[in-house]
Short mmCIF file of C-alpha atoms in Angstrom, two decimals:
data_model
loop_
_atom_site.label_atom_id
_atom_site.label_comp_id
_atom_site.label_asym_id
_atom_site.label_seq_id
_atom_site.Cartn_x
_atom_site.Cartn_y
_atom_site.Cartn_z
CA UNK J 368 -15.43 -5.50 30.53
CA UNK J 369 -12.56 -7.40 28.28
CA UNK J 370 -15.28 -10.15 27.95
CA UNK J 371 -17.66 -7.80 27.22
CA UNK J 372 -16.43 -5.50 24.48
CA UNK J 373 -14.63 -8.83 22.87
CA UNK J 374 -18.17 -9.71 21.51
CA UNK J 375 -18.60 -6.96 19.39
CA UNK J 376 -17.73 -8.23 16.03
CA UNK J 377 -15.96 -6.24 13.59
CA UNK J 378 -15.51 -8.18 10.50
CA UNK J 379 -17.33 -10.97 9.39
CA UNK J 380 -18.16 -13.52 6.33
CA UNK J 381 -21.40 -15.70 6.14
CA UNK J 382 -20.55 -19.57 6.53
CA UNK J 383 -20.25 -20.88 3.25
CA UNK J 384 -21.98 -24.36 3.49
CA UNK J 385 -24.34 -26.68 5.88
CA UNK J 386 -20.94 -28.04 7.03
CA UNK J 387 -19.73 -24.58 8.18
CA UNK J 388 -22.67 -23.61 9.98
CA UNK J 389 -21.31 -20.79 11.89
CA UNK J 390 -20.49 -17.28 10.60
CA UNK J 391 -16.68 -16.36 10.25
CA UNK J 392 -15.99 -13.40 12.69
CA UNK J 393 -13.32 -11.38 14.20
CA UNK J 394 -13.70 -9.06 16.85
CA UNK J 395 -14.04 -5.49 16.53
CA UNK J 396 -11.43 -4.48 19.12
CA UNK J 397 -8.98 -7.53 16.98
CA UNK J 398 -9.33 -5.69 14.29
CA UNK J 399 -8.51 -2.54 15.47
CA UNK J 400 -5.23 -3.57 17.37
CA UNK J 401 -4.64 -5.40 13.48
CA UNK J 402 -4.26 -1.72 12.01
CA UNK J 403 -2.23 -0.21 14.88
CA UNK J 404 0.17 -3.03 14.50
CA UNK J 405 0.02 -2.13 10.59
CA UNK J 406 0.82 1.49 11.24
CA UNK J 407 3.52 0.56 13.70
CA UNK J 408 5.22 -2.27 11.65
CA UNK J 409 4.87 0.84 8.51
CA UNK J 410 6.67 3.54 10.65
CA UNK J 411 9.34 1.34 11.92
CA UNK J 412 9.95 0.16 8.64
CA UNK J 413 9.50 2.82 6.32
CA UNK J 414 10.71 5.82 8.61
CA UNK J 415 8.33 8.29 6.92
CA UNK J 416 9.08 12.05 7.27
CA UNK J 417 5.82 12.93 9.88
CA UNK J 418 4.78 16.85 10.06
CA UNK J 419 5.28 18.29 13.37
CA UNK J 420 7.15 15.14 15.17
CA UNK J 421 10.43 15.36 12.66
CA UNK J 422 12.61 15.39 16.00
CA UNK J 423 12.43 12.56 18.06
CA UNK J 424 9.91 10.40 15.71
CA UNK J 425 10.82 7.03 16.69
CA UNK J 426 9.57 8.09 20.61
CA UNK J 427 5.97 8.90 19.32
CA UNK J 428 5.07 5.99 16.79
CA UNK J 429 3.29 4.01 19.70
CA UNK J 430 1.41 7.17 20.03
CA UNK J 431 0.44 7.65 16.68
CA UNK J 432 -0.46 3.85 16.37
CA UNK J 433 -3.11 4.68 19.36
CA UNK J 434 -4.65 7.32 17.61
CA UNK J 435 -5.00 5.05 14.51
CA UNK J 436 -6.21 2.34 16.43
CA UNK J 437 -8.83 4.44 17.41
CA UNK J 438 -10.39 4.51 14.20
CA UNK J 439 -13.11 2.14 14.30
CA UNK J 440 -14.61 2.75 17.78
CA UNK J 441 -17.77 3.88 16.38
CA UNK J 442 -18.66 0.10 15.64
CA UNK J 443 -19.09 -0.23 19.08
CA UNK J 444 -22.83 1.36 18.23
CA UNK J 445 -26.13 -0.06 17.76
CA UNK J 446 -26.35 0.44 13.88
CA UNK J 447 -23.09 -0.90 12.87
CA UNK J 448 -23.85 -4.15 15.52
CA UNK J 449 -27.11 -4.44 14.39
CA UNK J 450 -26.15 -5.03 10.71
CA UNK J 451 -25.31 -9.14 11.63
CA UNK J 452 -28.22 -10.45 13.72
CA UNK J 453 -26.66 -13.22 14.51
CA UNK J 454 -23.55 -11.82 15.96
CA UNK J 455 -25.28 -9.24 18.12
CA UNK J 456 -24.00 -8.98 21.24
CA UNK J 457 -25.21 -10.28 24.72
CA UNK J 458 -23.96 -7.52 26.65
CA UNK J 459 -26.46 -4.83 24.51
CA UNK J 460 -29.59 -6.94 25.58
CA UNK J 461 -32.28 -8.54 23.31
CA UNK J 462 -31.52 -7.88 19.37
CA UNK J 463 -33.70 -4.56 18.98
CA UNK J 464 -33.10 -2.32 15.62
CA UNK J 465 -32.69 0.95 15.41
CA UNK J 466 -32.03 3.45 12.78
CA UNK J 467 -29.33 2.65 10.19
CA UNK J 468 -27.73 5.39 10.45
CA UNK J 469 -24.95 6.96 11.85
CA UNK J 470 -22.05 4.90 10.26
CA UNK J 471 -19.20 3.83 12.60
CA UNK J 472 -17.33 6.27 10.80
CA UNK J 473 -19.68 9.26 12.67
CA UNK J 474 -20.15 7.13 15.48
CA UNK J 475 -16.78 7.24 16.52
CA UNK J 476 -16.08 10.83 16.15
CA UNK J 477 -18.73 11.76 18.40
CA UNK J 478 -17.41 9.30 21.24
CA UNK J 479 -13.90 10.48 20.64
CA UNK J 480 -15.46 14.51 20.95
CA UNK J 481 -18.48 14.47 23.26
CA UNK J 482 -17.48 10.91 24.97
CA UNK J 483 -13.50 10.58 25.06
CA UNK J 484 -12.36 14.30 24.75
CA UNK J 485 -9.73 13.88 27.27
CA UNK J 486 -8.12 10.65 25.25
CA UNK J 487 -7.61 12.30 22.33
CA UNK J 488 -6.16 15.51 24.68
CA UNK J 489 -4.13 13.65 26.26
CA UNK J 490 -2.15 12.59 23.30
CA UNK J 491 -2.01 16.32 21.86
CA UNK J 492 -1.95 18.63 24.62
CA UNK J 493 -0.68 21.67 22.78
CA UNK J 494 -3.73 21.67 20.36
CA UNK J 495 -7.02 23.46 20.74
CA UNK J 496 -10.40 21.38 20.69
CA UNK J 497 -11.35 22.80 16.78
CA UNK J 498 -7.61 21.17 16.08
CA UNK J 499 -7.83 18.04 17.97
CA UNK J 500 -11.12 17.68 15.99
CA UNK J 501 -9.40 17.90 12.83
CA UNK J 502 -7.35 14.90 13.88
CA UNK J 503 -10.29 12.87 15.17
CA UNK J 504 -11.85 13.87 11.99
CA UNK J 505 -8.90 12.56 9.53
CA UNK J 506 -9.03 8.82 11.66
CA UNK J 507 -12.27 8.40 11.56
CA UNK J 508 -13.08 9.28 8.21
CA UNK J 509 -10.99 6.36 6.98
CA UNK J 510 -13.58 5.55 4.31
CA UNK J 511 -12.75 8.16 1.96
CA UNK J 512 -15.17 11.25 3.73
CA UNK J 513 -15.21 13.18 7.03
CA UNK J 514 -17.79 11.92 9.23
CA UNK J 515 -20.93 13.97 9.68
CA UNK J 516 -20.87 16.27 12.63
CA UNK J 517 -23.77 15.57 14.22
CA UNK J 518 -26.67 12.97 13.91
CA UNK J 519 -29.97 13.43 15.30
CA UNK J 520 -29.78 9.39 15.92
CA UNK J 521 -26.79 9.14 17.79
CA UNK J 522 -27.65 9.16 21.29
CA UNK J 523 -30.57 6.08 20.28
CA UNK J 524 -27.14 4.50 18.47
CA UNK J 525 -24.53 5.37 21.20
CA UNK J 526 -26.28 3.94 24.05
CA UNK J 527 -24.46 3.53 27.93
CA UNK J 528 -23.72 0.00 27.03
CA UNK J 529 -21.75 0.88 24.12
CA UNK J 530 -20.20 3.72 25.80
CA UNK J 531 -18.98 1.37 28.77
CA UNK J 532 -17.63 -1.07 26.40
CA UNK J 533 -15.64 1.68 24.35
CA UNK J 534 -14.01 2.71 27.26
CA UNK J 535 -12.64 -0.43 28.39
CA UNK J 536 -11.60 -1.27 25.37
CA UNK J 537 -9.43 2.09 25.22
CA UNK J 538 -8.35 1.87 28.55
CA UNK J 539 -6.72 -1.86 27.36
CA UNK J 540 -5.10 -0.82 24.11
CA UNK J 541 -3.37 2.63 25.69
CA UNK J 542 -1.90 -0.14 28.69
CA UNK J 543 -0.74 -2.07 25.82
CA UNK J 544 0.90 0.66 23.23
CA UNK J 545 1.46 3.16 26.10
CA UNK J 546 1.20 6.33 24.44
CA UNK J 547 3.18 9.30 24.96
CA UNK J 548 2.08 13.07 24.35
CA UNK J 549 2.78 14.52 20.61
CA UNK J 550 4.19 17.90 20.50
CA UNK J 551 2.41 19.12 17.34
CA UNK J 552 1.41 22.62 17.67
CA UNK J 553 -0.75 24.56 15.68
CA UNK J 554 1.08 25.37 13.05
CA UNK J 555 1.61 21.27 11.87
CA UNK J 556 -1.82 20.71 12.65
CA UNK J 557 -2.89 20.43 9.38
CA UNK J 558 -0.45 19.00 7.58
CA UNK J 559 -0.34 16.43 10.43
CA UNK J 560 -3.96 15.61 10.34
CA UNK J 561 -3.76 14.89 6.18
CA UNK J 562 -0.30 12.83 7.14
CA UNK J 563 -2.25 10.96 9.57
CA UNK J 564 -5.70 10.15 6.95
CA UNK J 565 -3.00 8.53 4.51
CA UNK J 566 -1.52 6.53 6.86
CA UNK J 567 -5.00 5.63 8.05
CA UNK J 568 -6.12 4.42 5.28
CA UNK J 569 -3.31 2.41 4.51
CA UNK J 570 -3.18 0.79 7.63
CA UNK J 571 -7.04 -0.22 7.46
CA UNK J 572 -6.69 -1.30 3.93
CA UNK J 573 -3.99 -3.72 4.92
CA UNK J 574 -4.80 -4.92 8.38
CA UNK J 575 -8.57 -5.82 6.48
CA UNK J 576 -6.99 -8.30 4.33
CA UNK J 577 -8.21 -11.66 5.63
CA UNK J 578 -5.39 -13.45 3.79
CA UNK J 579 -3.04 -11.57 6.38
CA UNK J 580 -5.21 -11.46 9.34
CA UNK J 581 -6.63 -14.60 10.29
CA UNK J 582 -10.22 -14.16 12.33
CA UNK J 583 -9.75 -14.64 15.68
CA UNK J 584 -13.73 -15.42 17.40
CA UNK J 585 -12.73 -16.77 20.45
CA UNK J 586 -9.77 -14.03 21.31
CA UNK J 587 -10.49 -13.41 25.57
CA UNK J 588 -7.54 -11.24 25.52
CA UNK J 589 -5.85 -8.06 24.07
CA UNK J 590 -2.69 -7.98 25.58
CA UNK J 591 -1.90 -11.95 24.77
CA UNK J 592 -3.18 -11.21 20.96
CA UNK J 593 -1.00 -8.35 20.25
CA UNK J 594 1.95 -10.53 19.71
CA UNK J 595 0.24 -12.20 16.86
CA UNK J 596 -0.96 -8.89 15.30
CA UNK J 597 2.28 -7.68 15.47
CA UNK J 598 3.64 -10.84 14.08
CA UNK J 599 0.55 -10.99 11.06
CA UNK J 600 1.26 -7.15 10.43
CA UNK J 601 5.02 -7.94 9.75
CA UNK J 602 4.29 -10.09 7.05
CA UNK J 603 1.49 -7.96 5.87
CA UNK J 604 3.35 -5.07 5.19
CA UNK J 605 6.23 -6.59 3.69
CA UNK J 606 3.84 -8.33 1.30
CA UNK J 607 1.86 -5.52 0.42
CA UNK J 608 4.81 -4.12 -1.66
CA UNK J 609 4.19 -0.50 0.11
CA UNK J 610 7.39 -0.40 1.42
CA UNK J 611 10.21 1.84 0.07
CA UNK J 612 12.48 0.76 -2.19
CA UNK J 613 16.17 2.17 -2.73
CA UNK J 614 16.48 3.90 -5.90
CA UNK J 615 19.44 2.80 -8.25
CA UNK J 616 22.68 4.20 -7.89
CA UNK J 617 24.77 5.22 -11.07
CA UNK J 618 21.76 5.28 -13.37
CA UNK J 619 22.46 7.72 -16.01
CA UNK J 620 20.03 9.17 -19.39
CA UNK J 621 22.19 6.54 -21.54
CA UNK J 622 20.15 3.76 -19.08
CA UNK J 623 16.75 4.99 -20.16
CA UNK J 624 17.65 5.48 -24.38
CA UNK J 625 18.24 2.68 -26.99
CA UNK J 626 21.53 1.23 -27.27
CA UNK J 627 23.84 3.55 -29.08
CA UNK J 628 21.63 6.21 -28.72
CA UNK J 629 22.97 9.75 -28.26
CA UNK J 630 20.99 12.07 -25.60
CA UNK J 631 19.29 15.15 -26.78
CA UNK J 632 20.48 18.67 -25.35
CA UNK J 633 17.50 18.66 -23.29
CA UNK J 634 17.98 15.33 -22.02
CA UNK J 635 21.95 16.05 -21.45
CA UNK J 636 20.75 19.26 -19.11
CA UNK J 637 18.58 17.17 -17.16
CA UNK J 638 21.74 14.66 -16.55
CA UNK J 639 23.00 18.20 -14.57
CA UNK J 640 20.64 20.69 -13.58
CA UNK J 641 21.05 21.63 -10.02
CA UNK J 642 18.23 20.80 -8.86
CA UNK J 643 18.30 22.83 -5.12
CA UNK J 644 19.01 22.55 -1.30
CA UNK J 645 18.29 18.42 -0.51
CA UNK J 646 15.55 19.33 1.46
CA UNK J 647 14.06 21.93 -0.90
CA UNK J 648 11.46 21.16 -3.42
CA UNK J 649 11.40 21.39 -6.83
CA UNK J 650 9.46 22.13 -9.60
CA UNK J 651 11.02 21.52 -13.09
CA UNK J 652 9.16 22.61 -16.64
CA UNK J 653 10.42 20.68 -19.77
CA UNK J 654 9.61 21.64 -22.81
CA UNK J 655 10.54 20.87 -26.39
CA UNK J 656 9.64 19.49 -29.55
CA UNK J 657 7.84 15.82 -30.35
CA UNK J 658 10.15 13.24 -30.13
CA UNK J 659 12.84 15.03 -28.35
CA UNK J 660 12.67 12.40 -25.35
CA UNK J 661 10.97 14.53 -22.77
CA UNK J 662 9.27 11.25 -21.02
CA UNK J 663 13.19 9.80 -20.89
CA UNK J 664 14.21 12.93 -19.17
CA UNK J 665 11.61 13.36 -16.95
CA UNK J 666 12.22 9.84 -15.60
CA UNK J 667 15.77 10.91 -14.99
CA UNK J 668 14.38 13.68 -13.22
CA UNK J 669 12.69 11.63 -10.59
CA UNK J 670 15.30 9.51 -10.49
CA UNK J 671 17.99 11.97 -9.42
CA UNK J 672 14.80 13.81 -6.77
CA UNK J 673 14.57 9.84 -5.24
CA UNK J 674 18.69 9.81 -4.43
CA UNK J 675 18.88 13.65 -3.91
CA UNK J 676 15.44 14.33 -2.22
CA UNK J 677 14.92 10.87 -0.41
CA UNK J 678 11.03 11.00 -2.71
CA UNK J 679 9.58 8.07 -2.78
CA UNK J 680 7.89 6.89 -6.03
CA UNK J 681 6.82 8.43 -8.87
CA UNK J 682 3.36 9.16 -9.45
CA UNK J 683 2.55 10.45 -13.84
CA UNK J 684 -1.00 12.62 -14.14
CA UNK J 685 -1.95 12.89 -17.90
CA UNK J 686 -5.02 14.15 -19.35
CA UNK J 687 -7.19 10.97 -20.97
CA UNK J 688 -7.24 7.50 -20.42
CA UNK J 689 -5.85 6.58 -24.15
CA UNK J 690 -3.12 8.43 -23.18
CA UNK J 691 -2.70 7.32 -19.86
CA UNK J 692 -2.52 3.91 -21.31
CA UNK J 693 -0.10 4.59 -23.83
CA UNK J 694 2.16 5.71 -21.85
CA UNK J 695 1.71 2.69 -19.04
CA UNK J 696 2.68 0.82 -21.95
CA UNK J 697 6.51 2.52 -22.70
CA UNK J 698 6.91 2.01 -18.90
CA UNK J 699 6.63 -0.81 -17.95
CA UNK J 700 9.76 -1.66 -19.56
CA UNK J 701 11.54 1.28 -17.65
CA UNK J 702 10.55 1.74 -14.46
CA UNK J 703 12.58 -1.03 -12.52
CA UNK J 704 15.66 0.45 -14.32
CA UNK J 705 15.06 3.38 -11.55
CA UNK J 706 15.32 0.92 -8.25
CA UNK J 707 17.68 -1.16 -6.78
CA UNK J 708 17.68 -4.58 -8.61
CA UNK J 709 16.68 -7.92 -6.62
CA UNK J 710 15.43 -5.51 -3.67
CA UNK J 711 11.93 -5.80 -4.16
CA UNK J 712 9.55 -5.97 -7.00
CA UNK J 713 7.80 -2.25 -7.09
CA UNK J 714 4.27 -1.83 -8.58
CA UNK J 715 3.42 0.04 -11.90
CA UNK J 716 -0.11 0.61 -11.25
CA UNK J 717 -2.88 1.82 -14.07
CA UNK J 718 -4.95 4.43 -11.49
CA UNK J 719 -7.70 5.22 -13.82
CA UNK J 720 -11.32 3.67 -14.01
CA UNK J 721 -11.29 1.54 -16.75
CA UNK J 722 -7.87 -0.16 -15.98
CA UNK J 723 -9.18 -3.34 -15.81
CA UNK J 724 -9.83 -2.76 -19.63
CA UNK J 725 -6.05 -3.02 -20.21
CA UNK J 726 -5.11 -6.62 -20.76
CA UNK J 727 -1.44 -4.70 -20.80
CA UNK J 728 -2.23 -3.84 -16.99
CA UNK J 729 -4.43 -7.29 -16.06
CA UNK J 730 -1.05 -9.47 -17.37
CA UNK J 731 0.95 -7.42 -14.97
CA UNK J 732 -0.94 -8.36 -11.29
CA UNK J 733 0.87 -10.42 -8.73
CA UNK J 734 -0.23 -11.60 -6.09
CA UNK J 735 2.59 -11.77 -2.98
CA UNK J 736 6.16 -10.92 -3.37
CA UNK J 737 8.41 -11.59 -6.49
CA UNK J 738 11.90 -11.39 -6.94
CA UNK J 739 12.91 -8.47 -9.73
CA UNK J 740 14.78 -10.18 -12.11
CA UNK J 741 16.90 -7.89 -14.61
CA UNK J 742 16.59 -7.80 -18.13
CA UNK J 743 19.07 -10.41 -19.95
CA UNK J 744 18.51 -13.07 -17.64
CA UNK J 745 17.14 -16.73 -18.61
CA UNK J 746 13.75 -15.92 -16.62
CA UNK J 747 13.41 -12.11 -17.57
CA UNK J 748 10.84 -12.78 -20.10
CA UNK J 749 8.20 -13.06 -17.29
CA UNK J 750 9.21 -10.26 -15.33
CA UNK J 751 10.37 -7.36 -17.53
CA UNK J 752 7.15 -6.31 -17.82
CA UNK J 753 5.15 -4.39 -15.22
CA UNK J 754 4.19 -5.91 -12.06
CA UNK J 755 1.27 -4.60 -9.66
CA UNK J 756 0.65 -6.13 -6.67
CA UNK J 757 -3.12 -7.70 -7.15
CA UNK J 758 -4.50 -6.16 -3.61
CA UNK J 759 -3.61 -2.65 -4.92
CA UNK J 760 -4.81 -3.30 -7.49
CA UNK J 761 -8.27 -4.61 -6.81
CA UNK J 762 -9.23 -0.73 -4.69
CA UNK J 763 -8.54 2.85 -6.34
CA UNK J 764 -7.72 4.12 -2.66
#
């Protein structure tokens, strides 16, 4: 069946010119192997806290990069195949369409339910089927939606043939991560099952990029291109600038003010609040009068919740885009001051709609890595401003 379920494409680009007369193409199965590696290379090298597997994590990361891999089975259905007529597959018989719908997306949470309930079983024993569904639920809809329940289609779309082809294709990719049962119960269900959509999502948004995943048409086997995913992913994710970065040691309110400048009372407290247990949240409410430097001392804030806390980022929600921009704008002289300088070069990103508006925020994208370089050196002038990776960028997700 390898040869078989190898033809079903899962990415592909028109040719270009008379000289390339052949489609570019990568199999669907290549592609899906391309975002397990992604989630694997992300949990080995950004440790991420995951609900329910705390203890013991590093043992169930092949498990969780099954699941994930998982995630684009249902193009191994009629409508998604159908879409390129010229890649249709041999092994589904002469090119016959059918109705459009349902999307891979619903396509491959009904063969994971009604077709593959013991896979997905398997991996969680302790939960019950409405839970495992949740999780099938939060792979699959890795386009930004749960997939429909049902489809009065799908049995016309999910034919024997594509059923056949599925389940070799599962059968090879559980031989090659070799999955182990997850203990999450039902109490971490649902944090788990959000936990898992991000990383989803992440992992397909990377392991899509054809700039880090070449196509690979003639791939015969799984097991010999898994090497090379892993390899591609590597590369991928360090590139991608979604790796953590260390925050700054020492960094004090005097960092974040003018030269000379003395801190306000407000901003002195927020040098020393206690701020709770290290594994606590916590929820802190400034408030005081215009101009009394409540942006500098939240910044400090976050700072001292990255080294005390172990967050992550810092993500700022205001009300309007004006002011949204105005802000982006007394950042992006500030932010790098909170990370570890020469580490990495971490993206200020402009989230709203109309960000491509700001020539402030189109100066700042980058594509691939750069070097931080600190303020007062001879080539600071192009990189004390903000710098966004152009891939995040270019999609809101």
């Amino acid at each position: 069946m390898t040869e078989s379920y190898m033809k079903f494409w899962g990415k592909a680009c028109q040719a270009q010119s008379a000289i390339e007369s052949e489609a570019r193409w990568h199999p669907a199965a290549c592609h899906m192997l391309d975002v397990a590696a992604v989630a694997l290379e992300f949990l080995e090298q950004a440790e991420p806290y995951i609900p329910g597997v705390a203890a013991n994590s590093l043992r169930y990361r092949p498990s969780i990069a099954f699941i994930i891999a998982l995630h684009d089975i249902g193009k191994f259905s009629r409508p998604f195949q159908q879409k390129r007529k010229d890649l249709w597959p041999e092994s589904l018989g002469a090119y016959q369409p059918v109705a459009e719908t349902p999307r891979h997306d619903t396509a491959g949470f009904f063969m994971l339910r009604d077709k593959f309930p013991n896979i997905v079983q398997s991996i969680l024993p302790e939960l019950m089927e409405r839970e495992r569904a949740a999780v099938m639920r939060a792979v699959c809809g890795h386009h930004g939606r749960p997939p429909e329940e049902d489809n009065a289609n799908m049995r016309q779309a999910v034919c024997k043939t594509c059923i056949e082809n599925t389940g070799a294709f599962i059968s090879d990719i559980r031989e090659i991560l070799q999955p182990v049962p997850i203990p999450v119960t039902e109490l971490d269900v649902t944090a788990f099952a959000w936990w898992l959509a991000g990383l989803t999502v992440l992992a397909d948004w990377i392991g899509s990029n054809e700039d880090w995943f070449i196509y690979s048409p003639d791939c015969k086997d799984l097991a010999a291109y898994w090497p090379l995913a892993r390899q591609q992913a590597r590369h991928a994710v360090a590139e991608a600038g979604v790796l953590p970065i260390s925050p700054r040691l020492g960094m004090g309110i005097a960092d974040l003010l003018p030269a000379g400048a003395d801190p306000s009372p407000m901003q002195s407290l927020a040098s020393t609040l206690g701020l709770g247990e290290t594994n606590a949240p916590a929820l802190i409410l400034i408030e005081d009068q215009t101009g009394s430097g409540k942006t500098e001392a939240a910044l400090l804030l976050a700072h001292r919740l990255m080294t005390e806390k172990s967050a992550r980022g810092l993500f700022i929600a205001l009300p309007t885009m004006a002011t949204a921009n105005a802000l982006y704008g007394r950042l992006e002289e500030q932010y790098k001051k909170l990370f570890v300088p020469h580490e990495s070069a971490p993206s200020l990103v402009l989230a709203h709609g109309k960000r491509m508006l700001s020539e402030r925020f189109l100066a700042s994208l980058r594509s691939g890595r750069q070097e931080f370089v600190p303020v007062g050196t001879p080539d600071a002038d192009e990189t004390a401003t903000a710098q966004c990776a152009g891939w995040i960028a270019g999609d809101r997700r």
